[in-house]
Short mmCIF file of C-alpha atoms and ligand atoms in Angstrom, two decimals:
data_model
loop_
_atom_site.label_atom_id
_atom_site.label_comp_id
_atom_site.label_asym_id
_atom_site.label_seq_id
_atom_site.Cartn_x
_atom_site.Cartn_y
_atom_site.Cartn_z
CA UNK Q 1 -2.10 25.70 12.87
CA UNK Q 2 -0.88 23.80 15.86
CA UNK Q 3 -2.51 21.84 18.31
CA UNK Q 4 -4.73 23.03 20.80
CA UNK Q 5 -3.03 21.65 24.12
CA UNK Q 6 0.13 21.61 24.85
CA UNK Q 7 -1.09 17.40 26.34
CA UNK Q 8 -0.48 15.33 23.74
CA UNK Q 9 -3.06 15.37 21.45
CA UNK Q 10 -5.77 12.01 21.81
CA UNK Q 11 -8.57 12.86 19.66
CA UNK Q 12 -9.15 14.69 16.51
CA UNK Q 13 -10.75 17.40 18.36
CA UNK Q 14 -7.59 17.92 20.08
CA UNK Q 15 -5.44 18.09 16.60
CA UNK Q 16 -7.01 21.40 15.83
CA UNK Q 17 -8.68 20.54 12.78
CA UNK Q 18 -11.84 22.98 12.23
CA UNK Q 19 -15.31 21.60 12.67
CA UNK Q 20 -16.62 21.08 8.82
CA UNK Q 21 -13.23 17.86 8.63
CA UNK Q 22 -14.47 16.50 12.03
CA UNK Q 23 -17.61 16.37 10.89
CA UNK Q 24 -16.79 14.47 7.81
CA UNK Q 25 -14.19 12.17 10.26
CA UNK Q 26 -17.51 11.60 11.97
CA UNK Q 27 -19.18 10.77 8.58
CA UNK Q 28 -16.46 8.29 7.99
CA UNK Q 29 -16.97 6.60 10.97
CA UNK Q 30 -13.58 7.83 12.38
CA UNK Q 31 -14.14 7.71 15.79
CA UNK Q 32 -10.19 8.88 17.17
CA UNK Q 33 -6.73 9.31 15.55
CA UNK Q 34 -4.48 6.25 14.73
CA UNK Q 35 -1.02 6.56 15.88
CA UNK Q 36 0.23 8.45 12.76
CA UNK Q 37 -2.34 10.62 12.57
CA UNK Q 38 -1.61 11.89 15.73
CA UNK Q 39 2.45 11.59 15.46
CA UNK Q 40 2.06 13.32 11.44
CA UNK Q 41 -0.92 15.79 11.66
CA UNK Q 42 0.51 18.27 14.55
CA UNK Q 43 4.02 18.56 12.84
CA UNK Q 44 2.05 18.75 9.15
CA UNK Q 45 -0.20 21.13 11.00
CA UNK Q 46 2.93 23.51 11.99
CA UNK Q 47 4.18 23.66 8.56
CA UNK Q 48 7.43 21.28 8.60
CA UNK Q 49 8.38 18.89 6.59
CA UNK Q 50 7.75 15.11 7.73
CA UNK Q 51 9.08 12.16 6.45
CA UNK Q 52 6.90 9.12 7.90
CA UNK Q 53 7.41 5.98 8.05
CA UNK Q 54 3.92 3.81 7.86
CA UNK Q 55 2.44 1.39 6.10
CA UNK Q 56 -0.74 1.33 4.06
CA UNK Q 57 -3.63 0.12 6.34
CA UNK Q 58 -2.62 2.33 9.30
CA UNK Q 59 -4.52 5.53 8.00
CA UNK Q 60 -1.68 7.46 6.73
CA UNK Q 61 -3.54 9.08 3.98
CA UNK Q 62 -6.07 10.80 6.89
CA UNK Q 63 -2.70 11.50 8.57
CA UNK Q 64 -1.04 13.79 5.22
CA UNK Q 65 -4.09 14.54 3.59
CA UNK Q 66 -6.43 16.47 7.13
CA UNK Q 67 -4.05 19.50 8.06
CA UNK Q 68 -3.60 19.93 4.29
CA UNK Q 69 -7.37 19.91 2.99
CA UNK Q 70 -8.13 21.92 6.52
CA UNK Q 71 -4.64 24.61 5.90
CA UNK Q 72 -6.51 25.24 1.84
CA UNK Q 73 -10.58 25.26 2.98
CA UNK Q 74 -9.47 27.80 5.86
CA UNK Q 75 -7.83 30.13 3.74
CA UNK Q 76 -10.16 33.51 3.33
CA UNK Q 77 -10.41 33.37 -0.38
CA UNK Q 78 -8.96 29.72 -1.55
CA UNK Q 79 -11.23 29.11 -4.88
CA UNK Q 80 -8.27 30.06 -7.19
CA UNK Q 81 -7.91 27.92 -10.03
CA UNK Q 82 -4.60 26.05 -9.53
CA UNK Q 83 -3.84 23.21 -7.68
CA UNK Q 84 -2.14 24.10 -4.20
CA UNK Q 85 -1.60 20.70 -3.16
CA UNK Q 86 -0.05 18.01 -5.57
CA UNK Q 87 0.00 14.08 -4.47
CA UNK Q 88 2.11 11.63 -6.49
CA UNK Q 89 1.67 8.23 -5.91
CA UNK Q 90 3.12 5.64 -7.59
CA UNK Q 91 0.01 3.23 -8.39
CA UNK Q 92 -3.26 4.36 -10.42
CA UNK Q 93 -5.15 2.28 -7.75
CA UNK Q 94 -3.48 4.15 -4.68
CA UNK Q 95 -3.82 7.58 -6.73
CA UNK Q 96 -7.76 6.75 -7.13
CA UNK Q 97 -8.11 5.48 -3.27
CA UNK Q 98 -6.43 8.93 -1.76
CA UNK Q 99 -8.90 10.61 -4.08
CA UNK Q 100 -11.93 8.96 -2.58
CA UNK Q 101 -10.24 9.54 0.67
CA UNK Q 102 -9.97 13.21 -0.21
CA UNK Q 103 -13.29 13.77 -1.43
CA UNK Q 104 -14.40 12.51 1.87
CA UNK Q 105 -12.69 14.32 4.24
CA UNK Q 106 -13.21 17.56 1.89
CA UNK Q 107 -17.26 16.88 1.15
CA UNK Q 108 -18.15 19.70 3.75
CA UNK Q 109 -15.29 22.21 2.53
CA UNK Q 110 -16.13 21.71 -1.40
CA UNK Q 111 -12.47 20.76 -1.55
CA UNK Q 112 -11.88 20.02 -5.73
CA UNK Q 113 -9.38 17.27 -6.82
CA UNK Q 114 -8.08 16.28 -9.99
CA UNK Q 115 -7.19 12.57 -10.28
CA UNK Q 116 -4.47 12.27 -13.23
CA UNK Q 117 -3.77 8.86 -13.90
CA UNK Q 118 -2.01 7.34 -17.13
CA UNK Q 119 -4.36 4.38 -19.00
CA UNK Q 120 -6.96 6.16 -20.31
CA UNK Q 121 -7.93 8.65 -21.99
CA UNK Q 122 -6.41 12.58 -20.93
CA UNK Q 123 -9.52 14.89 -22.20
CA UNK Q 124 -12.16 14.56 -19.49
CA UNK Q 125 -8.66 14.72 -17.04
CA UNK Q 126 -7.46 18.44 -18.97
CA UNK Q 127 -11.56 19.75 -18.47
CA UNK Q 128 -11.59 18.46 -14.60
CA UNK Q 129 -8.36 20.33 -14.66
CA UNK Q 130 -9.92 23.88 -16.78
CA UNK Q 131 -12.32 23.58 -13.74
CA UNK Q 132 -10.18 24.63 -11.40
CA UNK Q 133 -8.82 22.50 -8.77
CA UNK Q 134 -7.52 22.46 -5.39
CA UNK Q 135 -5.71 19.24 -5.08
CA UNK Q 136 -4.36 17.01 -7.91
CA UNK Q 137 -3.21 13.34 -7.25
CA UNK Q 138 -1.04 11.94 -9.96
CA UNK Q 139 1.24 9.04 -11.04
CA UNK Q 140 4.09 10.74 -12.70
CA UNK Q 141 4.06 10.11 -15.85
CA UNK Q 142 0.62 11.21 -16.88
CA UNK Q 143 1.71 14.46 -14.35
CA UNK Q 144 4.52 15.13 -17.00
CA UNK Q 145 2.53 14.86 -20.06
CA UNK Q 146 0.07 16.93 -18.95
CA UNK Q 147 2.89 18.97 -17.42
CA UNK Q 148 4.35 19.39 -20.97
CA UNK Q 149 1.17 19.54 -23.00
CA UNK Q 150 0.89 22.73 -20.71
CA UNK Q 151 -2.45 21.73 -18.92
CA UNK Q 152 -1.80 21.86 -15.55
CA UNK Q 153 0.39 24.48 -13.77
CA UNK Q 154 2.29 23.82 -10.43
CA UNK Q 155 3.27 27.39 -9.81
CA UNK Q 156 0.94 27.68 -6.92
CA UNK Q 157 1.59 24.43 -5.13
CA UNK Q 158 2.51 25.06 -1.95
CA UNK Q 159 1.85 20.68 -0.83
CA UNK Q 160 3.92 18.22 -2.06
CA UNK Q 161 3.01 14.96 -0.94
CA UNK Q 162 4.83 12.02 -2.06
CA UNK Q 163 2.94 8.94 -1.25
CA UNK Q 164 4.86 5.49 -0.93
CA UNK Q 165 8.47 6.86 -1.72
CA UNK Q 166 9.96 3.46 -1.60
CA UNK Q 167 7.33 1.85 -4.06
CA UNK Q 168 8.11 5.02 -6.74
CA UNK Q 169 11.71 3.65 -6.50
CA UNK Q 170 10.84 0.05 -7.38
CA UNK Q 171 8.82 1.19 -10.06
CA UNK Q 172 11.61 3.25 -11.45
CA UNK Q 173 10.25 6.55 -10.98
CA UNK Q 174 12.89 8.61 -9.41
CA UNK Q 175 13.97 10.66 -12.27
CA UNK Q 176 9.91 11.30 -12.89
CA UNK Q 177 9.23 12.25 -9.33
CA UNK Q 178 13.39 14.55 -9.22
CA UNK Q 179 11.80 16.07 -12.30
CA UNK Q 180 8.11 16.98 -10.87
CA UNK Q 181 9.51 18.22 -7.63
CA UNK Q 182 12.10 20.70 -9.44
CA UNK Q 183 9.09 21.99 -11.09
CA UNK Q 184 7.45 22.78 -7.60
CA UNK Q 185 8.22 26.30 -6.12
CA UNK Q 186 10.01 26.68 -3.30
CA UNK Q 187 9.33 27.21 -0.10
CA UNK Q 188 7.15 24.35 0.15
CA UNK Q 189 5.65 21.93 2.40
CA UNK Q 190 7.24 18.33 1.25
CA UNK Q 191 5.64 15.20 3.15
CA UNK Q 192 7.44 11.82 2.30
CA UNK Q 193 5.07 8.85 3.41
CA UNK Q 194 7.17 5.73 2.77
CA UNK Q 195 6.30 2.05 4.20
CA UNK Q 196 10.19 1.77 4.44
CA UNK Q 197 12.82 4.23 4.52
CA UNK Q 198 15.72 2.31 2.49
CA UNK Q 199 19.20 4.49 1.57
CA UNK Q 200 16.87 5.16 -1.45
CA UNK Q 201 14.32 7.06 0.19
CA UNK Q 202 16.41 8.77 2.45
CA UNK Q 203 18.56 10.25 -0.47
CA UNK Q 204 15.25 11.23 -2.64
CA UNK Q 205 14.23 12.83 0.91
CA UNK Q 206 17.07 14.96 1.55
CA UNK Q 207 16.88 16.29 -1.68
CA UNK Q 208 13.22 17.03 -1.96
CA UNK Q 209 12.75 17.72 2.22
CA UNK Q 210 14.38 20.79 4.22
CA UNK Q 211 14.56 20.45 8.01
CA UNK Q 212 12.19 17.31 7.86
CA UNK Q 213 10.88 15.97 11.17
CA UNK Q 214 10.60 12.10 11.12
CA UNK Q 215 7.92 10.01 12.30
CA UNK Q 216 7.56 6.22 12.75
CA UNK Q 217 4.68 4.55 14.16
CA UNK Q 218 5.66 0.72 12.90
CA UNK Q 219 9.20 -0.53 12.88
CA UNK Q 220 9.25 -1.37 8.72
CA UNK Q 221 7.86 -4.95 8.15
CA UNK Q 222 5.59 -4.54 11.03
CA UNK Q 223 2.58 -6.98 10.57
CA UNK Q 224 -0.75 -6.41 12.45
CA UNK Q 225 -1.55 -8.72 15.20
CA UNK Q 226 -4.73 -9.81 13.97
CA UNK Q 227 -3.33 -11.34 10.91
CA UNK Q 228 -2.87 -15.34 11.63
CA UNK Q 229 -0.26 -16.12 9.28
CA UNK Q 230 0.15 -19.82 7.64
CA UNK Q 231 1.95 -21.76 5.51
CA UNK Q 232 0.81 -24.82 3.47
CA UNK Q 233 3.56 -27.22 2.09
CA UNK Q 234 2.32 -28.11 -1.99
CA UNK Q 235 4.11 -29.69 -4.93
CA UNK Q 236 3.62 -26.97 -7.33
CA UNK Q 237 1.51 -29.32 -9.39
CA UNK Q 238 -1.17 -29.55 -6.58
CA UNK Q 239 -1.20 -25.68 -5.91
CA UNK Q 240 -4.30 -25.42 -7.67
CA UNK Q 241 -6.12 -28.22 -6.22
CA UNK Q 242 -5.30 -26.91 -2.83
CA UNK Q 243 -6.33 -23.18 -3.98
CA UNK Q 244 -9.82 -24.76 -4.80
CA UNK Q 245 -10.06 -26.76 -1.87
CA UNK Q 246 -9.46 -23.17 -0.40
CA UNK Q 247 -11.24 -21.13 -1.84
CA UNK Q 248 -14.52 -23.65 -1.42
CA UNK Q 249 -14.20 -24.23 2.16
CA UNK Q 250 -16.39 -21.50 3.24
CA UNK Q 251 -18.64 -19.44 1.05
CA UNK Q 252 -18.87 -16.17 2.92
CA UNK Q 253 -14.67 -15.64 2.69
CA UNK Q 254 -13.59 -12.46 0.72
CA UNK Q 255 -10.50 -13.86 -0.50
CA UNK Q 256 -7.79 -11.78 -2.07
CA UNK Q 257 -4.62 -14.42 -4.14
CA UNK Q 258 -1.59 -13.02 -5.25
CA UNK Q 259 0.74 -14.60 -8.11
CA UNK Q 260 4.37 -13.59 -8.00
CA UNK Q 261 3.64 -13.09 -12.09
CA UNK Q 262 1.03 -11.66 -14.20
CA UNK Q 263 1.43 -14.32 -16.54
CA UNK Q 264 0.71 -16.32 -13.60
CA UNK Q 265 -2.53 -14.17 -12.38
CA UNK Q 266 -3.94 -15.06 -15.88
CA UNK Q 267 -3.91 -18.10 -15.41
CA UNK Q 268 -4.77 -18.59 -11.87
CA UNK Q 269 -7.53 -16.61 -12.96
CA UNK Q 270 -8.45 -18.32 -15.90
CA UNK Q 271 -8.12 -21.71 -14.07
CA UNK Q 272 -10.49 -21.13 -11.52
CA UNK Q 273 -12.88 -20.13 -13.71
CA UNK Q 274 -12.51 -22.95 -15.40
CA UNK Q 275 -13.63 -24.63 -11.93
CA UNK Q 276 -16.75 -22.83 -11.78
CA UNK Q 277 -15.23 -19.77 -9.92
CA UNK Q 278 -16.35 -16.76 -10.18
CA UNK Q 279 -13.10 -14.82 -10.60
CA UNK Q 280 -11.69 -11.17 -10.78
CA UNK Q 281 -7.95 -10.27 -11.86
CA UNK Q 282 -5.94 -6.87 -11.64
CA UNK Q 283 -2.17 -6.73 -13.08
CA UNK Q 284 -0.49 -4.35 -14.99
CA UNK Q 285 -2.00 -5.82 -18.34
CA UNK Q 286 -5.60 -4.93 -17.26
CA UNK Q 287 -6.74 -1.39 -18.71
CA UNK Q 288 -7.64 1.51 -15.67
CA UNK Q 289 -11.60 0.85 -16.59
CA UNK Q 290 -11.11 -3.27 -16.42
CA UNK Q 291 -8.86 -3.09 -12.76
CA UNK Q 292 -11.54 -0.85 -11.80
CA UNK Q 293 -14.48 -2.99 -12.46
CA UNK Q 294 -12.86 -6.03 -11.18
CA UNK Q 295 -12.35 -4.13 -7.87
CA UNK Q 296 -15.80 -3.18 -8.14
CA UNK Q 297 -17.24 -6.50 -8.47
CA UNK Q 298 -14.83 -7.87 -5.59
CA UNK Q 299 -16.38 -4.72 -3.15
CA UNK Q 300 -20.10 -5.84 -4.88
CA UNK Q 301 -19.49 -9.53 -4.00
CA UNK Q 302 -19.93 -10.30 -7.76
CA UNK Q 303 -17.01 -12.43 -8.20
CA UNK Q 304 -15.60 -15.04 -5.28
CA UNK Q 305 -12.08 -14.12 -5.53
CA UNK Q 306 -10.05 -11.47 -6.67
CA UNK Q 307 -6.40 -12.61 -8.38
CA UNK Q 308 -3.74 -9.89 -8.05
CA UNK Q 309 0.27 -8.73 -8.69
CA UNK Q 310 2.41 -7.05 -6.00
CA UNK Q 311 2.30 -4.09 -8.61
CA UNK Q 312 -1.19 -3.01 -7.11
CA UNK Q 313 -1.45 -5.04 -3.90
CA UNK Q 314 -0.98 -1.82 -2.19
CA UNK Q 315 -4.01 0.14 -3.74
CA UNK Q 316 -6.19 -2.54 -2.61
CA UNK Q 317 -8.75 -1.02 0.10
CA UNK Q 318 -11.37 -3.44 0.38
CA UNK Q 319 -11.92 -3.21 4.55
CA UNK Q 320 -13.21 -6.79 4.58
CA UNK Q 321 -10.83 -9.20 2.90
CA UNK Q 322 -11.12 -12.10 5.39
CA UNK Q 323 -8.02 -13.93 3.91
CA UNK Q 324 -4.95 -13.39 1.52
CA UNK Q 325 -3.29 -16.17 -0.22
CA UNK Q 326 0.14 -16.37 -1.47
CA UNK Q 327 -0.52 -18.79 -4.45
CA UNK Q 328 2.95 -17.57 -5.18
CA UNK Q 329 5.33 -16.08 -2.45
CA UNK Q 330 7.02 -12.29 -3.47
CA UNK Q 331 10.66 -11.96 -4.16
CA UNK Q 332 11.02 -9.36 -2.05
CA UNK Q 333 10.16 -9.90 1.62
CA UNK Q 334 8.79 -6.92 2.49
CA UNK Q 335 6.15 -7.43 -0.85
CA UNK Q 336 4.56 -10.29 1.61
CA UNK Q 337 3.72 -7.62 4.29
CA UNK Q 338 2.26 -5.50 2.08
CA UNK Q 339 -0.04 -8.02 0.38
CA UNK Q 340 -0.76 -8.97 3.89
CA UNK Q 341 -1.67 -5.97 4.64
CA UNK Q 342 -4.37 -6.43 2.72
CA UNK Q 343 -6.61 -8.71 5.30
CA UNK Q 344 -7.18 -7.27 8.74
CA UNK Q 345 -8.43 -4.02 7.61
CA UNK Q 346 -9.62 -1.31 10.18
CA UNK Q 347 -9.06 -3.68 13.32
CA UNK Q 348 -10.89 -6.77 11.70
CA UNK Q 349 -9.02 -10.15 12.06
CA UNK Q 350 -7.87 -11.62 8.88
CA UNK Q 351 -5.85 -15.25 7.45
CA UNK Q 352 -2.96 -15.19 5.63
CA UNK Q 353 -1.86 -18.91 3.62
CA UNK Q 354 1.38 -18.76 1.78
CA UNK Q 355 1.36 -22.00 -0.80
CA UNK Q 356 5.25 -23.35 -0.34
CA UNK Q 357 6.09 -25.21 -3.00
CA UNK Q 358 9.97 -25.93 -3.15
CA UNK Q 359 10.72 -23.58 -5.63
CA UNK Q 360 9.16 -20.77 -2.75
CA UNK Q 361 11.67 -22.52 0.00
CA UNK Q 362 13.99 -19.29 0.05
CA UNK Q 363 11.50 -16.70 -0.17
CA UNK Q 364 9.79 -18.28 2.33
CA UNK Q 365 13.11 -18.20 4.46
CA UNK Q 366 13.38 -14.81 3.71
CA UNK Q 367 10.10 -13.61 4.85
CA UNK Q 368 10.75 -15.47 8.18
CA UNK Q 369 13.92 -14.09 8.86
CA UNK Q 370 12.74 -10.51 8.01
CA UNK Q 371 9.56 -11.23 10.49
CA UNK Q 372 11.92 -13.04 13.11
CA UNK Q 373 9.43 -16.27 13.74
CA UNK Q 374 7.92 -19.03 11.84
CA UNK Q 375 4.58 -19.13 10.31
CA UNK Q 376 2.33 -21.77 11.59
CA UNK Q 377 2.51 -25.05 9.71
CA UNK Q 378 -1.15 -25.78 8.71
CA UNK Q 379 -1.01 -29.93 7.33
CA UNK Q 380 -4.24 -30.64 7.72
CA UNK Q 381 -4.86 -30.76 3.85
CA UNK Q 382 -4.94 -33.19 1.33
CA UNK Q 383 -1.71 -32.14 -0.58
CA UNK Q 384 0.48 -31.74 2.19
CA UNK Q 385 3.89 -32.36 1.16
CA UNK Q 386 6.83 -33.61 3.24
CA UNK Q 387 9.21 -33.32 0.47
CA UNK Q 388 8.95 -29.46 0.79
CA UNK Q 389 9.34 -29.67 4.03
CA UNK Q 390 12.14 -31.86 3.85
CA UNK Q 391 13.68 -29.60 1.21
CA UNK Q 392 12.89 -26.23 4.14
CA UNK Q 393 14.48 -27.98 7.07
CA UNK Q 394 17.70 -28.75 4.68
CA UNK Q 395 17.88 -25.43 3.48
CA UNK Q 396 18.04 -24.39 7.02
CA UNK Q 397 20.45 -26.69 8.26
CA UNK Q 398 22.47 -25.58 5.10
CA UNK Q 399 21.95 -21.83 6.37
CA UNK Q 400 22.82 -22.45 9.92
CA UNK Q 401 25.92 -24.42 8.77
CA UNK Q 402 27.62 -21.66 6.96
CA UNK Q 403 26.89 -19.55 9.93
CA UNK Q 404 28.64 -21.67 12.27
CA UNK Q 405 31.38 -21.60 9.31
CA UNK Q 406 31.61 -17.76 8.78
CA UNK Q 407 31.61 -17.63 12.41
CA UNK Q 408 35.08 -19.80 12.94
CA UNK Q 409 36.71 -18.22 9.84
CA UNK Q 410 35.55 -14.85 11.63
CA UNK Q 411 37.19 -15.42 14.64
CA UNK Q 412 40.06 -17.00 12.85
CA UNK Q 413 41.15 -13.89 11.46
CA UNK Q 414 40.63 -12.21 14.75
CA UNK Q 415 42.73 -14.72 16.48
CA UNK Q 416 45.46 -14.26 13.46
CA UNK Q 417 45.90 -10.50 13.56
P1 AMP M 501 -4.78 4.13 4.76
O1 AMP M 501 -3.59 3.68 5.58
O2 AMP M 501 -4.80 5.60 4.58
O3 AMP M 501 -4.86 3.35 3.47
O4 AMP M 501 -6.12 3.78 5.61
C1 AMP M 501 -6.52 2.46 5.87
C2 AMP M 501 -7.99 2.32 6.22
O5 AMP M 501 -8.25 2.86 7.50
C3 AMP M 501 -8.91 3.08 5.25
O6 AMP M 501 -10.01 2.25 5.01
C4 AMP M 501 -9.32 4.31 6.02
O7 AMP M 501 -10.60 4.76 5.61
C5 AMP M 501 -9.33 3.80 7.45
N1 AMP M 501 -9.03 4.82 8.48
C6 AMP M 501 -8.11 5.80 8.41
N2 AMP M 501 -8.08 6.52 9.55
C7 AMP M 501 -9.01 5.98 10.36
C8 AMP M 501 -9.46 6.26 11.69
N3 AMP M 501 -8.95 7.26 12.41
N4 AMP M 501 -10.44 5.49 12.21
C9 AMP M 501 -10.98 4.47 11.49
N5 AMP M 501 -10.60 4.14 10.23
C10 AMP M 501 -9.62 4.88 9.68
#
């Protein structure tokens, strides 16, 4: 299908899609196209391969998943019994999240998914499966299982949809995800949805991808502008104190913590309850049913605070999380703009407080050279510390010094040749 105009597209209406998905955009409360939905659905709509680069939070799931669910519900006969589309995903909460999403967008079409996810228990997934399906989103390693026990077949897939390429590779699934796409008949339609496109990525792409058109809506690290981001200066012995101080400053805050750790979430966790918090905590030692429930309650307003890991920061969908804060800050830079991401949901405004203690200093150095600019020094708190500070502004000196030494040694050897 391609678009209707040859203008560029604006609104769903003008992206082709047939009435039923508009109608349940409209039920969503979609009222037009984000920017990847309009640069991704067209080219998904003609049939080529796309590899995207955007974020979670900019409605990239809308952006694979529409031509797709609206290319199977159009077909004349499409109530076959295997799964035509397959979408791996490297997080049980991001594999559960595109399923609501799908079940939404498909409610008018009777589209049928199959949500295979490793953690509990595979009989109820094997009947949802015996069913008949249209659409199966997986993690890869329950996919293989299943895949070996024989019960599911991907001989009529003609979607694959890899979702968050670069977060498979951290996890370590790239021989899981080479092994599930070799099993996936060719031609195919292969959509690579990746919040950065590292060397990694690009090499999984170009074997999985044939001809693929690229799109990118965000340069990678991009942080929404309604996101005021802060940073709090803590001996690590006062971190908790301050997180209290925090957390009980106003009542009606949906506040989302991450630990770098989830040794560290547990006890966060268990600390603040100890402080008369009501608290909720997902890591990857928490059971499918138990991250579930603690989502749950955090949507319900049952518990205060949710405590998470960067392993499932990205599955997080909750569209009002007023604030996010770093208790710890991420190794990896980039982990900070997708925890983040978290706050400012669907064009809300959102906080973001990273506690630097001085063991944080070069992370926090890190994220401000990958953002290019500061984040706002907040000191009005009890527990400021000036020794972190202190220990920041040396570390930077130190930095700029070896610069301005690299530099002359640089230009030495220039001078010498
Ligand atoms: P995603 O990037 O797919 O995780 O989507 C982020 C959030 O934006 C989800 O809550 C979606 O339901 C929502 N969303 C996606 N597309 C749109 C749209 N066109 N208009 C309003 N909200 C949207």
């Amino acid at each position: 299908m391609t678009p209707k105009s040859s203008t560029k597209p604006k609104t769903f209406d003008d992206l082709g899609l047939s009435e039923p998905i508009l109608r349940a955009l409209w039920d969503c409360g979609y009222r037009e196209p984000t920017p990847i939905q309009l640069a991704a659905i067209p080219l998904v709509s003609a049939h080529f391969d796309v590899l995207a680069t955007a974020q979670t939070g900019t409605g990239k799931t809308a952006a694979f998943m529409l031509p797709v669910i609206d290319d199977i519900a159009t077909r004349p006969c499409y109530a076959g019994d295997t799964p035509l589309a397959l979408v791996l995903a490297p997080t049980r909460e991001l594999a559960l999240q595109i399923d609501q999403n799908v079940q939404a967008y498909g409610k008018h079409v009777g589209i049928r998914t199959a949500v295979l996810l490793g953690g509990v228990n595979s009989g109820p997934q094997i009947d949802r499966l015996r069913k008949g399906v249209d659409v199966v989103i997986a993690t890869p390693g329950r996919l293989i299982d299943l895949m070996k026990q024989g019960a599911v077949s991907l001989e009529d897939v003609e979607f694959l949809i890899l979702d968050e390429a670069d977060r498979m590779l951290d996890l370590g699934f790239v021989h899981d995800v080479r092994w599930i796409a070799d099993h996936v008949p060719k031609p195919r339609q292969t959509l690579l949805f990746s919040a950065t496109v590292s060397a990694g990525v690009k090499s999984l792409a170009s074997t999985m991808q044939v001809n693929a058109r690229v799109v990118s809506v965000a340069p990678p690290a991009a942080v929404a502008e309604n996101i005021e981001q802060q940073v709090m200066f803590v001996a690590r012995e006062h971190k908790m104190d301050l997180l209290v101080d925090l957390l009980r400053e106003d009542k009606d805050n949906r506040t989302l913590v991450f630990t770098a750790t989830k040794v560290a979430a547990m006890m966060v966790a268990r600390q603040l309850e100890l402080r008369g918090l009501r608290v909720g905590a997902i890591h990857s030692n928490k059971s499918q049913s138990q991250r579930q429930s603690a989502l749950d309650a955090f949507v319900q307003r049952k518990v205060d605070v949710l405590v998470a890991t960067d392993i499932v920061a990205r599955g997080i969908d909750v569209e009002d999380i007023t604030h996010v804060i770093n208790f710890e800050l991420p190794e990896l830079a980039e982990n900070y703009v997708h925890r983040i991401g978290r706050t400012a949901r669907a064009g809300r405004a959102g906080v973001a407080i990273a506690l630097c203690g001085i063991e944080d200093v070069p992370q926090l150095r890190g994220i401000e050279r990958l953002l290019k600019e500061p984040l706002t020094v907040r000191d009005d708190h009890r527990w400021h510390s000036t020794d972190v500070m202190a220990c920041l502004a040396a570390s930077e000196r130190a930095a700029r010094h070896r610069a301005k030494a690299g530099t002359m040694r640089g230009s030495g050897s220039k001078w010498a040749r």
